[in-house]
Coordinates of C-alpha atoms and ligand atoms in Angstrom, one line a residue:
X19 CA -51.0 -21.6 33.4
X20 CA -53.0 -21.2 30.2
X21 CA -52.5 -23.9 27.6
X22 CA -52.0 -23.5 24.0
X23 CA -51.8 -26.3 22.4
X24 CA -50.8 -26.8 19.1
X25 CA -51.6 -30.2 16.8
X26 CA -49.4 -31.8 14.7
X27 CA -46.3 -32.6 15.6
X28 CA -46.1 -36.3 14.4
X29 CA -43.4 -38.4 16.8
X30 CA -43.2 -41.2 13.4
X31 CA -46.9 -42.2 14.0
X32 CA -47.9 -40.9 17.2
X33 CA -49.2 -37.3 17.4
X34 CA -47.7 -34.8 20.0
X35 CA -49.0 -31.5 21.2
X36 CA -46.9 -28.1 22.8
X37 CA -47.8 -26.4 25.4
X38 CA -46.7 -22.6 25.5
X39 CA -45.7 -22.0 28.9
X40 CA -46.7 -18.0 28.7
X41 CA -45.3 -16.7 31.6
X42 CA -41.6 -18.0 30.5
X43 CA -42.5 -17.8 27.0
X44 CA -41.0 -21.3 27.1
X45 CA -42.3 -24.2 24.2
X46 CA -42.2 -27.3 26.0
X47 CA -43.7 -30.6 24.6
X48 CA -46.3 -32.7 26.4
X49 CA -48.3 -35.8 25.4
X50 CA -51.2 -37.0 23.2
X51 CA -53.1 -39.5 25.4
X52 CA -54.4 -37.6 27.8
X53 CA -55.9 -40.4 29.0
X54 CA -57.5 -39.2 31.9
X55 CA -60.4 -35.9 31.5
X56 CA -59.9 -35.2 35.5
X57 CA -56.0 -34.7 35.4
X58 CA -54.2 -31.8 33.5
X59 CA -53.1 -32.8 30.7
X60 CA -49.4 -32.1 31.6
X61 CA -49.7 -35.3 34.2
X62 CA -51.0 -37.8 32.0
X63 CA -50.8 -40.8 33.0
X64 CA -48.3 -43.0 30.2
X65 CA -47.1 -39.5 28.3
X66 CA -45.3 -37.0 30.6
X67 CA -43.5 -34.3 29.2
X68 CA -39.8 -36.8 30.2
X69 CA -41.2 -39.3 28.3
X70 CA -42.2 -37.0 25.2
X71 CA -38.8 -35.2 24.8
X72 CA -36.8 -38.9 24.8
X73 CA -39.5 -39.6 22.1
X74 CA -38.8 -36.8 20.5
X75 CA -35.1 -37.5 20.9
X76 CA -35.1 -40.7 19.2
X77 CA -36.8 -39.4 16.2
X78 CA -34.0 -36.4 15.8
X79 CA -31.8 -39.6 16.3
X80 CA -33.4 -41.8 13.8
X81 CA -34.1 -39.2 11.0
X82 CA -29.7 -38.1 11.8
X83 CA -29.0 -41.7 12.0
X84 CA -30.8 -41.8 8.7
X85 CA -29.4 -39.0 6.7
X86 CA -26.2 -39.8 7.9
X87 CA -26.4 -43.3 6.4
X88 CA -27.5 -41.2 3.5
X89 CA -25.3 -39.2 2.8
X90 CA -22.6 -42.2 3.0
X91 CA -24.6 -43.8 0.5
X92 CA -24.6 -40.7 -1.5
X93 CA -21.2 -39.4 -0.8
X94 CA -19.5 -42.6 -2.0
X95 CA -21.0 -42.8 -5.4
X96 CA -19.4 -38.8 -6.1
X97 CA -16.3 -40.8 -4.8
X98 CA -16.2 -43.4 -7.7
X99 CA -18.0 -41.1 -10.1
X100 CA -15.6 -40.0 -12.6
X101 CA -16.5 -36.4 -12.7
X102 CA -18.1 -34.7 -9.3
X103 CA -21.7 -34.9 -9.9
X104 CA -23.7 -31.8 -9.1
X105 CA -27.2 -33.5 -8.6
X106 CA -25.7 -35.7 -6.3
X107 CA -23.6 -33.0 -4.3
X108 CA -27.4 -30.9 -4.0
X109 CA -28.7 -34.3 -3.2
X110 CA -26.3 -35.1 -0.3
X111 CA -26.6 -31.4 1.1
X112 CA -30.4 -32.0 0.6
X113 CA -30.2 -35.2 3.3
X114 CA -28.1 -33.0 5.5
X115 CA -30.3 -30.3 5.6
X116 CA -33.5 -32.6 6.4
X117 CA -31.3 -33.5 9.2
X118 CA -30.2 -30.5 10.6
X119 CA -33.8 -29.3 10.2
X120 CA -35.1 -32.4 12.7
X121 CA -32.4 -31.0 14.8
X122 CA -33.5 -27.6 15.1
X123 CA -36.9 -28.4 15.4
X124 CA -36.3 -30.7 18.5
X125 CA -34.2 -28.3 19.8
X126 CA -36.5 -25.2 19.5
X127 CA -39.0 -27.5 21.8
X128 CA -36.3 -27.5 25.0
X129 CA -34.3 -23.9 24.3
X130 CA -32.3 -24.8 27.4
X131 CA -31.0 -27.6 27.1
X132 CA -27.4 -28.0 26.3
X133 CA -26.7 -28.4 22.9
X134 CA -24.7 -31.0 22.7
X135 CA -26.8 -33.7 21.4
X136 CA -27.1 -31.5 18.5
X137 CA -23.9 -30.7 18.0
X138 CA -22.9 -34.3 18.2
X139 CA -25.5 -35.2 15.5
X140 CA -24.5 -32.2 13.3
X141 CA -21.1 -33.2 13.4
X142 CA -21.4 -36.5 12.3
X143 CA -22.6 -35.4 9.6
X144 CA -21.3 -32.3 8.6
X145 CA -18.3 -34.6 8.5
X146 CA -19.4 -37.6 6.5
X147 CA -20.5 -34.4 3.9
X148 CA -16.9 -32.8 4.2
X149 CA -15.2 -36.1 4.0
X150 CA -17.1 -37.6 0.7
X151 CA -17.9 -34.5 -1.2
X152 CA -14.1 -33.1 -0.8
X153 CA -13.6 -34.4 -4.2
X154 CA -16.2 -32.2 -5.1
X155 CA -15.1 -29.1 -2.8
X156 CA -12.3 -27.9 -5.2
X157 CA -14.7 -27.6 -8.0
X158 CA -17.0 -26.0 -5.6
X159 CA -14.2 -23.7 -4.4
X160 CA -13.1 -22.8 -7.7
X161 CA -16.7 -21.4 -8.4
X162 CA -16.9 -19.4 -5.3
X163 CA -13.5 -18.3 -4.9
X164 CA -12.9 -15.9 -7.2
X165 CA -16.3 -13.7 -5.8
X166 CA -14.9 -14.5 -2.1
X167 CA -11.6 -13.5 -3.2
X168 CA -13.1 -10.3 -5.2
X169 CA -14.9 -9.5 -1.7
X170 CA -12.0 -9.9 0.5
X171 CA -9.7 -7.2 -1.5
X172 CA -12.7 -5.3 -1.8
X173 CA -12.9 -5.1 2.0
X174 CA -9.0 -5.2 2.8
X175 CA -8.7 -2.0 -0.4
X176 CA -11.4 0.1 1.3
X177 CA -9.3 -0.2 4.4
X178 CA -12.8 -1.1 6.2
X179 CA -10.3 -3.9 7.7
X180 CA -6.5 -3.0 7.7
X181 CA -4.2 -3.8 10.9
X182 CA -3.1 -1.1 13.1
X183 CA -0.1 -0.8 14.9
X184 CA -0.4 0.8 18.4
X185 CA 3.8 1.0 18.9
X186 CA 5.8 2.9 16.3
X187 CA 8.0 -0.3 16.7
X188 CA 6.1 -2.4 15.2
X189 CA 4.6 -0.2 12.6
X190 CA 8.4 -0.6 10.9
X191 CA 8.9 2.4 9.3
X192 CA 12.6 3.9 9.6
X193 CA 12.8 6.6 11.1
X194 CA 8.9 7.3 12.6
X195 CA 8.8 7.1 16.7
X196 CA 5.6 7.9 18.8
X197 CA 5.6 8.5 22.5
X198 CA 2.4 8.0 24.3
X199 CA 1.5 10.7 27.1
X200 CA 3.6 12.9 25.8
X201 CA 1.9 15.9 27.9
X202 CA -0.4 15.5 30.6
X203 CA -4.6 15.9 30.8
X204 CA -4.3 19.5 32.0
X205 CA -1.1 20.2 29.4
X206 CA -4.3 19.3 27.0
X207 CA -6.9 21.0 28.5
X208 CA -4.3 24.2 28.4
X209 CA -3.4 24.2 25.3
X210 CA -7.0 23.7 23.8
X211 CA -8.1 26.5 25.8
X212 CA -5.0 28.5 24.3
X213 CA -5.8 27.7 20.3
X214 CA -9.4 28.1 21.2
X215 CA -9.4 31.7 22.3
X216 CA -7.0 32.3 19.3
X217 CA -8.5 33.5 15.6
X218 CA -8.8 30.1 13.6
X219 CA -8.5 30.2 10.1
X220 CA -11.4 27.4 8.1
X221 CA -10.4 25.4 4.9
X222 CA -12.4 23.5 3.5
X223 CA -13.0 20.9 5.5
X224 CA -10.8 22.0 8.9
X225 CA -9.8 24.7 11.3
X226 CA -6.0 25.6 11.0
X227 CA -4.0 28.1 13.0
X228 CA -0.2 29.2 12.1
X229 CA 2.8 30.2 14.4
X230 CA 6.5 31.3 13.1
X231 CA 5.7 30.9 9.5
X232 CA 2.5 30.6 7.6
X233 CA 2.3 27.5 6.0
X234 CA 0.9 28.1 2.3
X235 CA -1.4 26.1 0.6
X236 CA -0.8 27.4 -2.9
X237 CA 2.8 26.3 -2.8
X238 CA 3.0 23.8 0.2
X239 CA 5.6 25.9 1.4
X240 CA 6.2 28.9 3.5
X241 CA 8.0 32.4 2.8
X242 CA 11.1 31.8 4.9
X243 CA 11.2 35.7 4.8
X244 CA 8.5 37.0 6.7
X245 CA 8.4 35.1 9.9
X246 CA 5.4 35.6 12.0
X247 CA 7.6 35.7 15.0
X248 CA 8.7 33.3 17.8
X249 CA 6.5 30.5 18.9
X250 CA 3.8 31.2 21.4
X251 CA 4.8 30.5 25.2
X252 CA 2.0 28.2 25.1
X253 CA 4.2 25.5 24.0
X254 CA 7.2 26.3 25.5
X255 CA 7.4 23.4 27.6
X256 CA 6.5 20.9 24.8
X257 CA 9.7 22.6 22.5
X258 CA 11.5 21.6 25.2
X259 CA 10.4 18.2 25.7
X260 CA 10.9 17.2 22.1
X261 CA 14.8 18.2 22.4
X262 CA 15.0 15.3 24.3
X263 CA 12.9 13.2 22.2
X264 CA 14.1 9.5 21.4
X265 CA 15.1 9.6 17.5
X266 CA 16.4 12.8 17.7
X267 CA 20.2 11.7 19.0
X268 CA 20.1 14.7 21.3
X269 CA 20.6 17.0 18.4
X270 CA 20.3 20.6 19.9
X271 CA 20.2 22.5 16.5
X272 CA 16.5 20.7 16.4
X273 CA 14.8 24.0 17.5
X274 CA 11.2 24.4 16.1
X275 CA 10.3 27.8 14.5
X276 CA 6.8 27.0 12.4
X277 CA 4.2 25.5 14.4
X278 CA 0.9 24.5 12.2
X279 CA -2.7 23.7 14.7
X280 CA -5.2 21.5 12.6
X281 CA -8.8 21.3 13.8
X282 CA -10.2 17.9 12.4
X283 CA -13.9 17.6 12.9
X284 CA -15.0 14.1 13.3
X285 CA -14.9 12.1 10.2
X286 CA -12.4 14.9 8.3
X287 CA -8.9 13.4 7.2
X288 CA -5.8 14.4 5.4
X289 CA -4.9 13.8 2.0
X290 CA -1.9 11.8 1.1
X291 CA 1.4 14.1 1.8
X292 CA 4.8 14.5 1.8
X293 CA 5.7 17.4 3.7
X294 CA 7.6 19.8 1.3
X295 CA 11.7 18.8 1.8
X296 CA 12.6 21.9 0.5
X297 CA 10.2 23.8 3.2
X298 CA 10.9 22.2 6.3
X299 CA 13.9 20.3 8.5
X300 CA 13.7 16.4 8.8
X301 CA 12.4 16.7 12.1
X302 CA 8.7 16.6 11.8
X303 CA 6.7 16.3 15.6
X304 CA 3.0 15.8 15.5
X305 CA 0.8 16.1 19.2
X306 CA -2.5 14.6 18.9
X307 CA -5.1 16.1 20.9
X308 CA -8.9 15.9 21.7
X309 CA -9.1 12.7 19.9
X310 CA -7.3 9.7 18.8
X311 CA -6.8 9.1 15.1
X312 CA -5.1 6.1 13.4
X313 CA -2.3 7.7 10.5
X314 CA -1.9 5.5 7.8
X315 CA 1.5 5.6 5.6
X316 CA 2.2 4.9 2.2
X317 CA 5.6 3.7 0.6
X318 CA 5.7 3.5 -3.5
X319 CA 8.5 1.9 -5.2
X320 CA 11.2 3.2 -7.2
X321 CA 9.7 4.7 -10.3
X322 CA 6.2 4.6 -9.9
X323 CA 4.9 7.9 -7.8
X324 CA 3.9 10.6 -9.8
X325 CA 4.0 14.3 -8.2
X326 CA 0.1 15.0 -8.6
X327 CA -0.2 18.2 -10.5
X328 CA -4.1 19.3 -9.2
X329 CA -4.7 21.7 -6.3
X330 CA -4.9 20.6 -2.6
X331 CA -8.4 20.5 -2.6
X332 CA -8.7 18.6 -5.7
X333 CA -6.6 15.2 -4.7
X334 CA -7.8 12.6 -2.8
X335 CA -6.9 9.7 -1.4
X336 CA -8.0 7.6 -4.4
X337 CA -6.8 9.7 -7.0
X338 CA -6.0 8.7 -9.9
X339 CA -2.3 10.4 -10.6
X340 CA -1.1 8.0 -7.6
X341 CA -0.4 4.6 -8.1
X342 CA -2.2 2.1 -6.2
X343 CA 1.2 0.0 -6.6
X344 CA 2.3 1.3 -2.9
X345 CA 2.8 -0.1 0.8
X346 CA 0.8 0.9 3.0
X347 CA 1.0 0.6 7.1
X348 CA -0.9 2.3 10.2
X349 CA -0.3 3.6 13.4
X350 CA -3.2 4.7 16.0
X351 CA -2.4 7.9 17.4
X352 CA -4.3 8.3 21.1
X353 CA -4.9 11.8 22.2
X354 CA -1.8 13.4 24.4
X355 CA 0.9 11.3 21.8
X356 CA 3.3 12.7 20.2
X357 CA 4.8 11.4 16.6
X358 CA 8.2 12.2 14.9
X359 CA 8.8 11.5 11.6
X360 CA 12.3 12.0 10.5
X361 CA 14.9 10.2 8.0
X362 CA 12.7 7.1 5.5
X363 CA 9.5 7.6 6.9
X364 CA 9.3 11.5 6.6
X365 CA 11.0 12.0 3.5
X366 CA 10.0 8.8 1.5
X367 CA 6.4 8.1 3.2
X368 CA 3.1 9.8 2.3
X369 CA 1.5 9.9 5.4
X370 CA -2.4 10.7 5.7
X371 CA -5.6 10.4 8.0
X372 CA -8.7 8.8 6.2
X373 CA -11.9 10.6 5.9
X374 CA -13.7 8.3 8.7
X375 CA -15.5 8.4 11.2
X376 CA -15.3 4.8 12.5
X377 CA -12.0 2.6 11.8
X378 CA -12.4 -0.9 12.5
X379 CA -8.9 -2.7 14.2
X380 CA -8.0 -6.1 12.7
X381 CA -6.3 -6.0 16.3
X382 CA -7.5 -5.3 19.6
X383 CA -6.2 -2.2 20.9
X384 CA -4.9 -1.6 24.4
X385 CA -8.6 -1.1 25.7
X386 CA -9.9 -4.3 24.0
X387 CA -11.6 -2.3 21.4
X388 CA -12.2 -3.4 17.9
X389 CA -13.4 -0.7 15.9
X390 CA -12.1 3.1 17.0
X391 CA -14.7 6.0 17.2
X392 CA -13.1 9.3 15.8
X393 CA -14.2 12.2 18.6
X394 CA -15.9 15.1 17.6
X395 CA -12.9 16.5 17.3
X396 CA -9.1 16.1 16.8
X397 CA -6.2 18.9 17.5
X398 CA -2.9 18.7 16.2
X399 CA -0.1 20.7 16.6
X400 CA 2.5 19.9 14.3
X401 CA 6.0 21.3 15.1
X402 CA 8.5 21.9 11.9
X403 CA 11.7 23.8 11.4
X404 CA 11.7 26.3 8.2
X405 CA 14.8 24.9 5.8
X406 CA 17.7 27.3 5.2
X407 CA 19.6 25.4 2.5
X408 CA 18.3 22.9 -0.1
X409 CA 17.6 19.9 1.1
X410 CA 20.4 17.1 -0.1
X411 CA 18.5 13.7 1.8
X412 CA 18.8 10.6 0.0
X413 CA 15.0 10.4 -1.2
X414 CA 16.1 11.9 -4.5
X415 CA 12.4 11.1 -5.8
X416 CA 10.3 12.5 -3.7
X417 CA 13.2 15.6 -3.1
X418 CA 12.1 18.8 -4.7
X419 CA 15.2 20.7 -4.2
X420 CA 17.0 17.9 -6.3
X421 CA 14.9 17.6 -8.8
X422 CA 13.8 21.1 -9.7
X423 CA 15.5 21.2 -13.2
X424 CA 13.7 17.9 -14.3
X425 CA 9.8 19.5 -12.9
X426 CA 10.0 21.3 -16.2
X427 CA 10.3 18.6 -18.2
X428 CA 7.5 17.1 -17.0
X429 CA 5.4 20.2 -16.2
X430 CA 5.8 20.8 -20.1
X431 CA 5.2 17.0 -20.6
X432 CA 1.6 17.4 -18.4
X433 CA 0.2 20.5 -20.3
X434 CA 0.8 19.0 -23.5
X435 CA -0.4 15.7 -22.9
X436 CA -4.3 14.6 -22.1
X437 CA -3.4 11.2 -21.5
X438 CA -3.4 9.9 -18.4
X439 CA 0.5 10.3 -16.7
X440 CA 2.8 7.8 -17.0
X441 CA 3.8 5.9 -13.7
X442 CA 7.8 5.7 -15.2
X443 CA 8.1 9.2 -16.1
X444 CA 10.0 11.4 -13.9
X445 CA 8.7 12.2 -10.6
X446 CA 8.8 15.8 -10.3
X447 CA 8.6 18.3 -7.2
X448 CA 7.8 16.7 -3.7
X449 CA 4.1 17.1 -2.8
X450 CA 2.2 19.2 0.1
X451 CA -1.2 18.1 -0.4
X452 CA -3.0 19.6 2.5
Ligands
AKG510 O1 -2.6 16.2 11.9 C1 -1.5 15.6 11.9 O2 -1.1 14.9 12.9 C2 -0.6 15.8 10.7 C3 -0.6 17.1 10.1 C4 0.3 17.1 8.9 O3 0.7 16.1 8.4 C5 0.8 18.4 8.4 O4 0.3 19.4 8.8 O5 1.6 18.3 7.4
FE2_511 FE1 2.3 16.4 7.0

């Protein structure tokens, strides 16, 4: 063993040295007085390394011992002063500080030991500080809250936390149901083969492929005239899983005829959305494949939505024709689920996917996962039924077949006006933003 030893260390008048133990890359302390010039230093005869580190000890003691009674002193004039005293308050963190610093530093000399002399010491006087400044705190608090507070909605607004529900139960949204393991590994692996030997079609940022109706962008409808024909025999066996669906009350007339695949690639979402009431049925089925993805939903009150008049490609999540005045929930969708939206939550709830590529969980998820990876990919095949009459559902707001007269109005009101809409004015059509 090869010493290095290192001077001055003062133990309050008597000098110390450290060994560095290189083959554990372990500090430990040993003694001044070597006394003797035949022995290793290490077995000296008054000063072994026991006998250094209750030395040491003491002095951590003492110097805790000493701030403590310090910050006592210290902490009770703030208590009688009239006004919390900021000198004083840096003062009494000052005393603490020294203290915690002897603490480290004897503590750094014996890395295994168990901590909790140190912790005892700290806590001493972490709570003589707590207990003497807290008429000082508030002021403190009232400085730093509003940046803490200015940090916190940043975070919470930029979703980079936001809880997740894993059960459509306690998402709470009328009307939305999920069902995990809806088809099986090789049902996946089938029907990914299928839509991959199949012609995709690329928008901007996805893949999508269309069955029974094309859905069209420009209109966020489809042209209930020219069908495309019946639904590929690929996904036979999901149509007729999903008449037995819970939340569809074993209605039989629930037949899907428009089937749309998206391609996400990792990182790509989907813009805010109602899907057209006038184009499709209430029953709405979404199978997530390939990848998970967590859907968020938002809910704005009475009044405040505005249809957004730009193109698809042009609205984003933040934009600024939608209020920020909504509520917002999430549901993690795991590959092989499949989601219904019907009733409230598909005809009065945007739902969308954000444009990440990591969503952190305020929750654990099933797995014990905190933050959910988006795969390199994510297939959906969402399952709709093309409208035959206007739609009549109680979302009057967000309904574009019952308020087509008023659109208009407020078309007219839009090309006229530069300003910024108005959240009160009347919400026209129903949106398709995808
Ligand atoms: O990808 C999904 O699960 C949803 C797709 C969707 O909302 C739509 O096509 O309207
Ligand atoms: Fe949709």
């Amino acid at each position: 063993m090869r010493s290095n030893e290192v001077q001055g260390k003062t133990l309050w008048g008597s000098k110390s040295h450290y060994e560095k133990d290189v083959r554990s890359g372990e500090s430990i302390l040993i003694g001044t007085d070597y006394g003797s010039t035949s022995m290793h230093p290490m077995f000296s005869r008054n000063f072994t390394i026991g006998e250094a580190l209750r030395q040491q000890r003491v002095v951590v003691l003492s110097r805790s011992l000493f701030s403590a009674f310090l910050s006592l002193l210290v902490g009770m004039i703030i208590w009688e002063a009239e006004d919390p005293c900021v000198p004083l308050v840096a003062a009494l963190f000052t005393v603490v500080g020294i203290s915690l610093g002897s603490v480290l530093e004897f503590f750094s000399t014996i890395r295994n030991r168990p901590a909790s002399d140190a912790v005892a010491l700290l806590s001493i006087n972490w709570f003589i500080l707590g207990t003497l400044s807290s008429r000082t705190l508030p002021v403190i608090a009232h400085m730093l809250a509003p940046s803490a507070i200015r940090i916190a909605v940043q975070l919470v607004h930029k979703d980079v936390l936001f809880p997740v529900s894993l059960l459509a139960s306690d998402l709470g949204i009328p009307g939305i149901y999920l069902v995990h393991d809806f088809i099986t590994v090789e049902e996946e692996k089938r029907l990914l083969a299928e839509v991959d030997n199949r012609q995709w079609r690329s928008l901007s940022k996805r893949r999508v492929q269309h069955y029974g109706y094309e859905f069209l962008y420009e209109t966020r409808n489809v042209d209930s005239k020219h069908c495309l024909g019946e639904l590929p025999s690929f996904v036979s066996n999901i149509l007729q899983k999903i008449l037995s669906f819970p939340g569809l009350g074993g209605d039989q007339n629930k037949e899907m005829d428009q089937l749309t695949v998206n391609e996400y690639p990792c990182g790509v979402g989907l813009s805010p959305h109602i899907d057209t009431h006038s184009a499709f049925d209430e029953f709405i089925f979404s199978l997530s494949t390939a990848g998970p993805c967590i859907m968020e939903f938002r809910r704005y009150p009475e009044g405040t939505w505005c249809h957004p008049t730009a193109s698809v490609n042009e609205i984003h999540e933040d934009s600024p024709l939608l209020s920020s005045n909504f509520t917002r929930k999430a549901i993690f969708l795991p590959p092989r689920s499949m989601l219904l939206m019907s009733g409230e939550g598909r005809y009065a709830w945007h739902h969308y996917i954000r444009h990440r590529k990591v969503n952190l969980l305020l929750q654990v998820d099933p797995v014990g996962e905190k933050a959910i990876r988006r795969s390199s990919r994510r297939v959906s095949f969402t399952f709709r039924k093309v409208r035959e009459g206007p739609c009549c559902c109680p979302y009057k707001q967000y309904c574009d077949s019952q308020l087509e007269c008023r659109n208009q109005q407020v078309k007219q009101n839009i090309v006229q006006s530069s300003l910024p809409l108005k959240r009160e004015a009347v919400c026209p059509t129903d949106t398709h933003q995808i």
